[in-house]
Coordinates of C-alpha atoms and ligand atoms in Angstrom, one line a residue:
M10 CA -3.2 -48.4 40.8
S11 CA -2.2 -52.1 39.6
K12 CA 1.2 -53.1 39.7
H13 CA 3.4 -53.0 36.4
F14 CA 3.2 -56.2 34.7
V15 CA 6.2 -58.0 33.5
P16 CA 5.5 -61.1 31.0
E17 CA 7.2 -64.1 32.2
N18 CA 8.5 -65.1 28.8
L19 CA 10.6 -62.2 28.3
P20 CA 13.9 -62.7 26.7
D21 CA 17.0 -60.9 27.8
H22 CA 18.6 -60.7 24.4
I23 CA 17.1 -60.5 21.0
Q24 CA 18.9 -61.9 18.0
H25 CA 18.6 -61.5 14.2
Y26 CA 17.1 -64.4 12.2
I27 CA 19.3 -65.2 9.1
D28 CA 18.8 -68.3 6.8
G29 CA 16.6 -70.0 9.5
K30 CA 19.3 -69.2 12.2
F31 CA 19.0 -66.9 15.1
V32 CA 22.5 -65.1 15.3
D33 CA 24.1 -62.0 16.8
S34 CA 25.7 -59.3 14.9
I35 CA 29.2 -60.9 13.5
G36 CA 31.0 -57.8 15.8
R37 CA 28.6 -58.7 18.5
E38 CA 27.3 -55.0 18.5
T39 CA 24.1 -54.7 20.4
F40 CA 21.9 -51.8 21.6
E41 CA 19.7 -51.6 24.8
V42 CA 16.0 -52.0 24.9
L43 CA 13.6 -50.0 27.6
D44 CA 10.4 -50.8 28.8
P45 CA 8.5 -47.5 28.6
V46 CA 6.9 -47.7 32.1
S47 CA 10.0 -48.1 33.8
N48 CA 12.2 -47.0 31.5
Q49 CA 14.7 -49.5 32.4
T50 CA 16.8 -51.6 29.8
Y51 CA 15.1 -55.1 30.1
A52 CA 17.1 -56.6 27.1
T53 CA 19.5 -56.1 24.5
A54 CA 19.5 -56.7 20.8
A55 CA 21.8 -57.4 18.1
S56 CA 22.6 -54.1 16.2
G57 CA 23.0 -55.0 12.7
Q58 CA 26.0 -53.7 10.6
T59 CA 26.8 -53.8 7.1
E60 CA 28.0 -57.2 7.0
D61 CA 25.1 -58.6 9.1
V62 CA 22.9 -57.3 6.2
D63 CA 24.9 -58.8 3.5
L64 CA 24.4 -62.3 5.1
A65 CA 20.8 -61.5 5.4
V66 CA 20.4 -60.4 1.9
A67 CA 22.6 -63.2 0.3
A68 CA 20.1 -65.6 2.3
A69 CA 16.9 -64.0 1.0
K70 CA 18.6 -63.7 -2.7
H71 CA 19.5 -67.5 -2.4
A72 CA 15.6 -68.5 -1.2
F73 CA 14.5 -66.5 -4.0
K74 CA 16.7 -67.7 -7.0
E75 CA 17.1 -71.5 -5.8
G76 CA 14.3 -72.1 -3.0
P77 CA 10.9 -73.2 -3.9
W78 CA 8.9 -70.3 -2.4
P79 CA 8.3 -68.3 -5.5
K80 CA 7.8 -71.0 -7.8
M81 CA 4.8 -72.6 -5.4
L82 CA 1.7 -72.5 -6.8
P83 CA -0.4 -69.8 -5.1
R84 CA -2.6 -72.2 -3.1
E85 CA 0.3 -73.8 -1.3
R86 CA 1.8 -70.5 -0.5
S87 CA -1.9 -69.6 0.7
R88 CA -2.1 -72.7 2.9
V89 CA 1.3 -71.7 4.6
L90 CA -0.1 -68.0 5.1
H91 CA -3.3 -69.2 6.7
K92 CA -1.3 -71.2 9.3
I93 CA 0.8 -68.2 10.3
A94 CA -2.8 -66.5 10.8
D95 CA -4.0 -69.4 12.7
I96 CA -0.5 -69.3 14.7
V97 CA -0.8 -65.6 15.6
E98 CA -4.6 -66.3 16.4
S99 CA -3.9 -68.8 18.7
R100 CA -1.1 -66.8 20.4
D101 CA -2.8 -63.3 20.3
D102 CA -2.7 -62.9 24.1
E103 CA 0.8 -63.6 24.9
L104 CA 1.7 -61.8 21.9
A105 CA -0.4 -58.6 22.7
Y106 CA 1.1 -58.6 26.5
L107 CA 4.8 -58.7 24.9
E108 CA 3.6 -55.9 22.5
S109 CA 2.1 -53.8 25.1
Y110 CA 5.0 -54.4 27.5
D111 CA 7.5 -53.0 24.8
S112 CA 5.4 -50.2 23.2
G113 CA 3.2 -49.0 26.2
L114 CA 0.1 -49.5 24.1
P115 CA -3.1 -50.2 26.1
I116 CA -3.9 -53.9 26.4
T117 CA -7.0 -54.1 24.9
Q118 CA -5.9 -51.9 21.9
A119 CA -2.9 -54.3 21.7
K120 CA -5.0 -57.2 21.3
G121 CA -7.0 -55.9 18.5
Q122 CA -4.0 -55.0 16.7
A123 CA -2.6 -58.7 17.5
R124 CA -6.1 -59.9 15.7
R125 CA -5.6 -57.2 13.0
A126 CA -2.0 -58.8 12.2
A127 CA -3.7 -62.4 11.3
E128 CA -6.2 -61.0 9.7
N129 CA -3.8 -59.4 7.3
F130 CA -2.6 -62.8 6.6
R131 CA -5.7 -64.2 5.9
F132 CA -6.8 -61.5 3.8
F133 CA -3.6 -62.0 1.2
A134 CA -3.9 -65.8 1.6
D135 CA -7.2 -65.5 -0.1
L136 CA -6.4 -62.8 -2.4
I137 CA -3.6 -64.5 -4.1
V138 CA -5.7 -67.6 -4.7
G139 CA -8.7 -65.4 -6.3
Q140 CA -6.2 -63.7 -8.4
E141 CA -6.6 -63.1 -12.2
D142 CA -4.7 -61.2 -14.6
N143 CA -5.6 -59.7 -17.8
A144 CA -5.5 -61.3 -21.2
F145 CA -6.2 -59.1 -24.5
K146 CA -7.6 -60.6 -27.8
V147 CA -6.9 -58.8 -31.2
P148 CA -9.3 -61.2 -33.1
G149 CA -7.2 -63.8 -35.5
R150 CA -4.1 -61.4 -35.0
Q151 CA -3.0 -61.5 -31.2
I152 CA -3.4 -62.8 -27.7
N153 CA -1.5 -60.7 -25.4
Y154 CA -1.4 -61.5 -21.6
V155 CA 0.0 -60.5 -18.4
N156 CA 2.5 -62.6 -16.7
R157 CA 2.5 -61.7 -13.2
K158 CA 6.2 -62.5 -11.2
P159 CA 7.5 -61.7 -7.8
I160 CA 10.4 -59.4 -8.0
G161 CA 13.0 -60.9 -5.5
V162 CA 14.4 -59.5 -1.9
A163 CA 12.1 -57.2 -0.5
A164 CA 13.4 -54.8 2.2
L165 CA 10.5 -54.2 4.7
I166 CA 11.3 -51.3 7.4
T167 CA 8.6 -50.7 10.0
P168 CA 7.9 -48.1 12.5
W169 CA 7.3 -48.4 16.6
N170 CA 3.8 -47.3 16.9
V171 CA 1.7 -50.5 16.6
P172 CA 4.7 -52.9 15.5
F173 CA 3.7 -56.3 14.9
M174 CA 0.6 -55.4 12.9
Q175 CA 2.7 -52.9 10.8
E176 CA 5.1 -55.7 9.8
S177 CA 2.2 -58.1 8.9
W178 CA 0.9 -55.6 6.4
K179 CA 4.0 -55.5 4.7
L180 CA 5.1 -59.0 5.2
A181 CA 1.9 -60.7 4.2
P182 CA 1.6 -59.5 0.9
A183 CA 5.4 -59.5 0.3
L184 CA 5.4 -63.1 1.1
A185 CA 1.8 -63.8 -0.6
T186 CA 3.2 -62.7 -3.9
G187 CA 6.5 -65.1 -3.9
N188 CA 9.1 -62.7 -3.0
T189 CA 11.5 -63.3 0.1
V190 CA 12.3 -60.9 2.7
V191 CA 14.6 -58.9 4.8
M192 CA 12.7 -56.8 7.6
K193 CA 14.3 -54.2 9.6
P194 CA 11.9 -53.4 12.3
A195 CA 11.8 -50.2 14.4
S196 CA 14.9 -50.1 17.4
Y197 CA 12.5 -49.1 20.1
T198 CA 10.1 -51.9 19.8
P199 CA 12.2 -55.2 18.7
L200 CA 10.2 -57.5 20.9
S201 CA 7.0 -58.6 19.1
A202 CA 9.0 -58.7 15.6
A203 CA 11.3 -61.3 17.5
L204 CA 8.3 -63.9 17.5
W205 CA 7.8 -63.8 13.4
P206 CA 10.8 -66.4 13.1
E207 CA 9.1 -69.1 15.1
I208 CA 5.7 -68.5 13.9
F209 CA 7.0 -68.5 10.2
R210 CA 9.0 -71.7 10.9
E211 CA 6.2 -73.7 12.5
A212 CA 3.8 -72.6 9.9
G213 CA 6.5 -74.1 7.1
V214 CA 8.1 -71.0 5.6
P215 CA 11.2 -72.5 4.0
E216 CA 14.6 -71.3 5.4
G217 CA 15.9 -68.0 3.7
V218 CA 12.6 -66.6 2.8
F219 CA 12.1 -64.5 5.8
N220 CA 15.1 -62.8 7.5
L221 CA 15.0 -60.1 10.2
I222 CA 17.8 -57.8 11.0
F223 CA 17.5 -55.3 14.0
G224 CA 19.8 -52.4 14.5
S225 CA 19.9 -48.6 13.6
G226 CA 18.2 -47.0 10.8
G227 CA 20.9 -45.1 10.1
V228 CA 23.2 -48.2 9.4
A229 CA 21.1 -51.2 8.9
G230 CA 18.1 -49.6 7.4
D231 CA 20.0 -47.3 5.3
Y232 CA 22.5 -49.9 4.1
L233 CA 19.4 -52.4 3.2
V234 CA 17.8 -49.4 1.1
K235 CA 21.0 -49.3 -1.0
H236 CA 21.8 -52.9 -1.4
P237 CA 22.0 -53.7 -4.9
D238 CA 20.4 -57.1 -4.1
V239 CA 17.4 -55.6 -3.1
P240 CA 15.2 -54.5 -5.9
I241 CA 11.7 -53.5 -3.6
V242 CA 11.9 -51.4 -0.5
S243 CA 8.4 -50.6 1.5
F244 CA 9.1 -48.2 4.4
T245 CA 6.6 -46.9 7.1
G246 CA 7.7 -44.1 9.0
D247 CA 8.4 -40.3 9.3
S248 CA 8.2 -38.2 6.0
S249 CA 12.0 -36.9 6.8
T250 CA 13.0 -40.2 6.6
G251 CA 10.9 -41.3 3.9
A252 CA 12.7 -38.5 1.8
T253 CA 16.0 -39.7 3.0
I254 CA 15.1 -43.3 1.7
S255 CA 13.8 -41.8 -1.5
T256 CA 17.1 -40.3 -2.5
A257 CA 19.0 -43.5 -1.3
A258 CA 16.7 -45.7 -3.5
A259 CA 16.6 -43.4 -6.5
P260 CA 20.1 -44.0 -8.2
Q261 CA 19.1 -47.7 -8.5
F262 CA 15.5 -47.0 -9.8
K263 CA 14.0 -49.6 -6.9
S264 CA 10.6 -49.9 -6.4
L265 CA 9.5 -47.8 -3.6
S266 CA 6.2 -47.4 -1.2
L267 CA 6.6 -44.9 1.6
E268 CA 3.7 -44.8 4.1
L269 CA 4.6 -41.7 6.0
G270 CA 3.2 -39.1 8.5
G271 CA -0.2 -37.3 9.0
K272 CA -2.0 -34.3 10.4
S273 CA -5.3 -35.2 9.3
P274 CA -8.3 -33.4 9.8
A275 CA -11.8 -34.3 11.3
V276 CA -14.2 -31.6 9.8
V277 CA -17.6 -31.4 11.8
F278 CA -20.3 -29.7 10.3
A279 CA -23.1 -28.3 12.3
D280 CA -25.5 -30.9 10.8
A281 CA -23.6 -33.8 12.0
D282 CA -24.5 -36.6 14.3
I283 CA -22.5 -34.6 17.2
E284 CA -22.6 -37.7 19.5
A285 CA -21.3 -40.0 17.0
A286 CA -18.8 -37.1 15.9
L287 CA -17.7 -36.5 19.6
D288 CA -17.3 -40.5 20.2
A289 CA -15.1 -40.9 17.0
T290 CA -13.0 -37.7 17.1
V291 CA -12.1 -38.2 20.8
F292 CA -11.1 -42.0 19.6
G293 CA -9.4 -40.5 16.5
V294 CA -6.9 -38.8 18.4
F295 CA -6.2 -40.6 21.6
S296 CA -6.4 -44.1 20.9
L297 CA -3.1 -46.2 20.0
N298 CA -1.6 -43.2 22.6
G299 CA -2.1 -40.8 19.6
E300 CA 1.1 -42.5 18.1
R301 CA -1.0 -43.1 15.0
C302 CA -0.2 -42.0 11.6
T303 CA -4.0 -41.8 10.6
A304 CA -5.1 -39.9 13.9
G305 CA -7.4 -36.9 13.2
S306 CA -5.0 -34.5 15.3
R307 CA -6.9 -31.5 13.9
V308 CA -10.7 -31.3 14.7
L309 CA -12.2 -28.4 12.8
V310 CA -15.7 -27.3 14.0
Q311 CA -18.3 -25.3 12.7
R312 CA -18.8 -22.1 14.6
D313 CA -22.6 -22.5 15.5
I314 CA -21.9 -25.8 17.3
Y315 CA -18.1 -25.0 18.3
D316 CA -18.3 -23.6 22.0
D317 CA -20.6 -26.7 23.2
F318 CA -18.5 -29.3 21.1
V319 CA -15.0 -28.1 22.3
A320 CA -16.6 -28.3 25.9
R321 CA -17.9 -31.6 25.8
F322 CA -14.5 -32.9 23.7
A323 CA -12.3 -31.5 26.5
E324 CA -14.6 -33.1 29.1
R325 CA -14.1 -36.5 28.1
A326 CA -10.6 -35.8 27.7
K327 CA -10.4 -35.4 31.1
N328 CA -12.2 -38.4 31.7
I329 CA -9.9 -40.7 29.7
V330 CA -8.5 -43.4 31.9
V331 CA -4.6 -43.1 31.6
G332 CA -2.8 -46.0 33.1
L333 CA -0.7 -48.9 33.1
P334 CA -0.5 -50.6 29.5
S335 CA -1.3 -53.7 30.9
D336 CA -4.6 -52.6 32.7
P337 CA -7.3 -53.6 30.6
A338 CA -9.2 -50.8 32.0
T339 CA -6.6 -48.2 30.4
E340 CA -7.6 -46.1 27.5
V341 CA -4.1 -44.2 27.2
G342 CA -1.1 -46.0 28.2
S343 CA 2.6 -44.9 28.4
L344 CA 4.3 -43.2 25.1
V345 CA 6.9 -45.7 23.5
H346 CA 10.2 -44.3 24.4
P347 CA 11.6 -41.1 26.8
N348 CA 12.9 -39.1 23.6
H349 CA 9.2 -39.5 22.1
F350 CA 7.9 -38.6 25.4
D351 CA 10.3 -35.5 25.4
K352 CA 9.3 -34.5 21.7
V353 CA 5.5 -34.6 22.5
M354 CA 5.8 -32.8 25.9
S355 CA 7.7 -29.8 24.0
Y356 CA 5.0 -29.4 21.3
I357 CA 2.8 -29.3 24.6
E358 CA 4.7 -26.4 25.8
I359 CA 4.5 -24.8 22.4
G360 CA 1.0 -25.3 22.0
K361 CA 0.6 -23.2 25.6
S362 CA 1.4 -20.3 23.7
E363 CA -0.5 -21.1 20.3
G364 CA -4.0 -22.4 21.6
R365 CA -6.3 -22.3 24.5
L366 CA -5.8 -25.1 27.0
L367 CA -8.6 -26.9 27.8
A368 CA -7.3 -30.4 29.2
G369 CA -4.1 -32.3 29.8
G370 CA -1.2 -30.0 29.5
G371 CA 1.8 -32.4 30.6
R372 CA 1.9 -35.5 33.0
P373 CA -1.2 -36.8 34.3
D374 CA -1.5 -36.5 38.1
G375 CA -0.1 -39.8 39.9
F376 CA 2.0 -41.1 36.8
P377 CA 5.8 -39.0 38.3
T378 CA 7.5 -41.6 35.9
G379 CA 7.3 -43.6 32.8
N380 CA 6.5 -41.8 29.6
Y381 CA 2.8 -41.1 30.3
V382 CA 1.2 -37.5 28.9
A383 CA -2.1 -36.6 29.9
P384 CA -4.7 -36.4 26.8
T385 CA -4.3 -32.7 25.9
V386 CA -6.7 -30.5 23.9
F387 CA -5.8 -27.1 22.9
A388 CA -8.9 -25.1 21.4
D389 CA -9.0 -22.0 19.1
V390 CA -5.6 -22.9 17.2
A391 CA -4.7 -20.6 14.7
P392 CA -3.5 -22.5 11.0
D393 CA -0.1 -21.1 11.3
A394 CA 0.7 -22.6 14.7
R395 CA 3.1 -25.2 14.8
I396 CA 0.8 -27.7 16.6
F397 CA -1.9 -27.2 13.8
Q398 CA 1.0 -28.1 11.2
E399 CA 3.3 -30.3 12.6
E400 CA 3.0 -34.0 13.5
I401 CA 3.0 -34.6 17.0
F402 CA 2.2 -38.1 17.3
G403 CA 0.9 -38.3 21.0
P404 CA -2.1 -37.5 22.6
V405 CA -2.2 -33.9 21.5
V406 CA -5.2 -32.6 19.4
A407 CA -5.8 -29.0 17.9
I408 CA -9.7 -27.9 17.5
T409 CA -9.8 -24.9 15.1
P410 CA -13.3 -23.4 14.3
F411 CA -14.8 -22.6 10.8
N412 CA -17.9 -20.7 9.4
T413 CA -18.3 -22.0 5.9
D414 CA -17.4 -24.9 3.8
E415 CA -15.0 -23.0 2.0
E416 CA -13.4 -22.2 4.8
A417 CA -13.3 -25.6 6.2
L418 CA -11.6 -26.8 3.1
E419 CA -8.9 -24.3 3.2
L420 CA -8.2 -25.6 6.9
A421 CA -8.1 -29.0 6.2
N422 CA -5.8 -28.6 3.1
N423 CA -3.6 -26.4 4.7
T424 CA -0.7 -28.6 6.1
K425 CA 2.1 -30.6 4.1
Y426 CA 0.4 -33.7 4.8
G427 CA -2.2 -35.6 3.1
L428 CA -2.9 -39.0 4.6
A429 CA -6.4 -39.4 6.0
A430 CA -9.4 -36.9 6.6
Y431 CA -12.8 -37.6 8.3
V432 CA -16.1 -35.5 7.5
W433 CA -19.0 -35.3 9.8
T434 CA -22.3 -33.9 8.1
T435 CA -25.6 -35.6 7.2
N436 CA -25.7 -33.8 4.0
L437 CA -25.0 -36.2 1.3
K438 CA -24.1 -33.6 -1.5
R439 CA -21.7 -31.7 1.2
A440 CA -20.0 -35.0 2.4
H441 CA -19.0 -36.2 -1.4
N442 CA -18.1 -33.2 -2.5
F443 CA -16.1 -32.1 0.8
A444 CA -14.4 -35.7 0.5
H445 CA -13.4 -35.1 -2.9
A446 CA -12.0 -31.9 -2.5
I447 CA -9.8 -33.0 0.6
E448 CA -5.9 -33.6 -0.3
S449 CA -5.8 -36.8 1.3
G450 CA -5.1 -40.3 0.3
M451 CA -8.2 -41.8 2.4
V452 CA -11.5 -40.1 3.8
W453 CA -13.8 -41.5 5.9
L454 CA -17.4 -40.0 5.9
N455 CA -19.3 -40.3 9.3
S456 CA -16.9 -43.0 10.8
N457 CA -13.8 -43.4 12.7
N458 CA -10.9 -45.2 10.8
V459 CA -12.3 -48.1 10.2
R460 CA -10.2 -50.3 7.4
D461 CA -11.6 -52.3 4.5
L462 CA -8.3 -54.2 3.7
R463 CA -9.3 -54.3 -0.2
T464 CA -8.9 -50.6 -0.3
P465 CA -6.0 -48.4 -1.4
F466 CA -4.1 -47.3 1.8
G467 CA -1.7 -44.5 1.3
G468 CA -1.0 -40.6 1.3
V469 CA -0.5 -37.7 -0.9
K470 CA 1.8 -34.8 -0.2
A471 CA 4.2 -35.3 2.6
S472 CA 2.1 -38.4 3.4
G473 CA 3.8 -40.8 1.2
L474 CA 4.1 -42.4 -2.4
G475 CA 2.3 -45.2 -3.9
R476 CA -0.4 -47.2 -2.3
E477 CA -0.7 -50.8 -0.7
G478 CA -3.8 -52.6 0.4
G479 CA -5.9 -55.3 -1.5
Y480 CA -4.7 -55.9 -5.1
R481 CA -2.4 -52.5 -5.0
S482 CA -0.4 -54.5 -2.4
V483 CA 0.0 -57.3 -5.1
D484 CA 1.0 -54.8 -7.8
F485 CA 3.6 -53.2 -5.7
Y486 CA 5.3 -56.7 -4.9
T487 CA 5.1 -58.0 -8.3
T488 CA 6.0 -57.3 -11.9
Q489 CA 3.6 -57.5 -14.6
Q490 CA 5.4 -58.7 -17.9
S491 CA 3.1 -58.3 -20.8
V492 CA 3.6 -61.5 -23.5
Q493 CA 2.5 -60.9 -26.9
I494 CA 1.8 -63.8 -29.4
T495 CA 1.0 -63.5 -32.9
L496 CA -2.0 -65.5 -34.3
N497 CA -1.0 -65.5 -37.9
E498 CA 2.1 -64.5 -40.1
S499 CA 4.3 -61.9 -38.6
H500 CA 3.9 -58.6 -40.4
S501 CA 7.1 -57.0 -40.3
P502 CA 8.5 -54.3 -42.8
K503 CA 11.0 -55.9 -45.1
F504 CA 14.1 -53.5 -44.3
G505 CA 16.9 -53.8 -46.6
V506 CA 15.2 -56.1 -48.9
E507 CA 15.7 -53.9 -51.8
A508 CA 19.2 -53.0 -51.0
S509 CA 20.3 -56.5 -51.0
R510 CA 18.5 -57.2 -54.3
E511 CA 20.6 -54.2 -55.8
T512 CA 23.8 -55.5 -54.7
G513 CA 22.8 -59.0 -55.3
D514 CA 23.1 -60.4 -51.9
A515 CA 20.2 -62.6 -50.8
Ligands
NDP25 P1 11.2 -43.5 11.6 O1 11.0 -42.7 10.2 O2 12.3 -42.6 13.0 O3 11.5 -44.8 11.5 C1 11.0 -45.9 11.0 C2 11.8 -46.8 10.7 O4 12.8 -46.3 9.7 C3 12.6 -47.7 11.7 O5 13.0 -48.9 11.6 C4 14.0 -46.8 11.9 O6 14.9 -47.4 12.5 C5 14.2 -46.7 10.1 N1 14.9 -45.6 9.9 C6 15.2 -44.5 10.0 N2 16.0 -43.7 9.8 C7 16.5 -44.7 8.3 C8 17.3 -44.5 7.3 N3 18.1 -43.2 7.0 N4 17.1 -45.6 6.1 C9 16.4 -46.7 6.6 N5 15.5 -46.9 7.5 C10 15.7 -45.9 8.6 O7 9.7 -43.3 12.2 P2 9.3 -43.7 13.7 O8 9.7 -45.1 13.9 O9 9.4 -42.7 14.3 O10 7.7 -43.6 13.4 C11 6.9 -42.7 13.8 C12 6.4 -42.3 12.3 O11 5.7 -43.2 11.2 C13 5.7 -41.0 12.2 O12 5.9 -40.0 11.7 C14 4.3 -41.5 11.8 O13 3.3 -41.1 11.1 C15 4.8 -42.5 10.7 N6 3.7 -43.4 10.5 C16 3.1 -43.7 9.3 C17 2.2 -44.4 8.8 C18 1.6 -44.7 7.6 O14 0.9 -45.8 7.2 N7 1.5 -43.8 6.9 C19 1.9 -45.7 10.0 C20 2.5 -45.5 11.1 C21 3.3 -44.5 11.3 P3 15.2 -46.9 13.9 O15 14.1 -47.3 14.4 O16 16.4 -47.9 14.1 O17 15.2 -45.7 13.8

């Protein structure tokens, strides 16, 4: 095995970025950051408290009220966003190595995520230039139009699984539409987030437009969500945290977007292209270490092909290359943190009494330390099993057989989640009818998760609230004021005219 790779430019301390300056918390509070291969502390990060969040929100509010950013022409903001994308692309190797070091993601997959981050900026840079809004004409009487406006300070709260890409997915539309932001990244993975300030500075984002606060979700995150000067909250993370944030934001009627957990089904019918389905379902649950919200973590397979499919799936899982995140040959790296490792391992123990263990089931051979989990396959899992119902967020799959379309649909919809679904069949009618009946925000037919950035992204049920992606993101980060103009005389009923005649008033 190659040696644990430590990036040269690793900081030993990570600071907030408020109003164009790198700063520590006022009270000097910090937290420790581990690398997931050695589980040793490699840096400390500033731990934001309420007074630090106050400063960040004040800077963002000032930049919104007084600064040039919200008033700039879309083309001008677009140029800055394209510059951000250029810089991300030019640094994608460095960025991917830092991300991989901090999160345990395999380096090849981290590189792909870095490119996606750049693409998110390019996409929204283009979208705002081409943006059009409605005008409505009532012939001879009225013209009405939509005046789209940025809203103000956006709170962006992000998870640790693909941190830099997740952050870009919120930052790009929030900034493109003219808002200012305070971002609170996940505490397990602050390293790549710490690169944004330099990137934004170099690209020409004015001071105060982007502010970054590290720290605990329960302290900095909670206070940010409740802050009266923050009208928009975009959150990606666990469903239970989403519920807490929803409650915290409700009294102030904030605009809220929640992208939450999933337990997505991949349904394989006997008439499917089995090779393609096998490639996609194995990749779908084990890529990104299984730490993927849209992972196809329940594979439902039609009985006629079940035994063969399951055997081949397990064989593939056993052959997956587990290794150092920095090794280009690695397919599954190290889970992000020892706490998350313990959670995934506890589900594997639960699974041993809920399903037939066909691959994995613990640490892979040759990895006595670090947060490594062998790709794990449980077959014959009943729908009431915890490993069928609960999100594990690791390289663990539950496989279940079905006989009929009806049974497959019932199984597919039998969880509290509804984020993604994958359907494998060559029958066109079945594919569409099945897709329409599935309770999920997104469905891929005969494909793994290939994103078209114009399409809505989000879930139903416990998987979230609202949609981002394409114009839905623009809608979320803007308010649409309708302006009505009368073209002829105004036609108001003459209230009070009769009464004033009777009393002699004019
Ligand atoms: P968490 O919900 O634990 O944390 C997400 C973010 O919220 C972190 O920055 C966290 O801070 C912060 N946070 C925690 N509590 C609060 C609070 N009370 N108020 C405000 N902010 C808070 O999720 P994870 O980071 O563990 O991410 C994994 C989860 O994210 C999985 O369930 C996964 O399904 C989901 N996810 C969903 C995606 C989607 O698009 N639907 C995409 C990717 C992941 P801190 O780190 O300090 O705890």
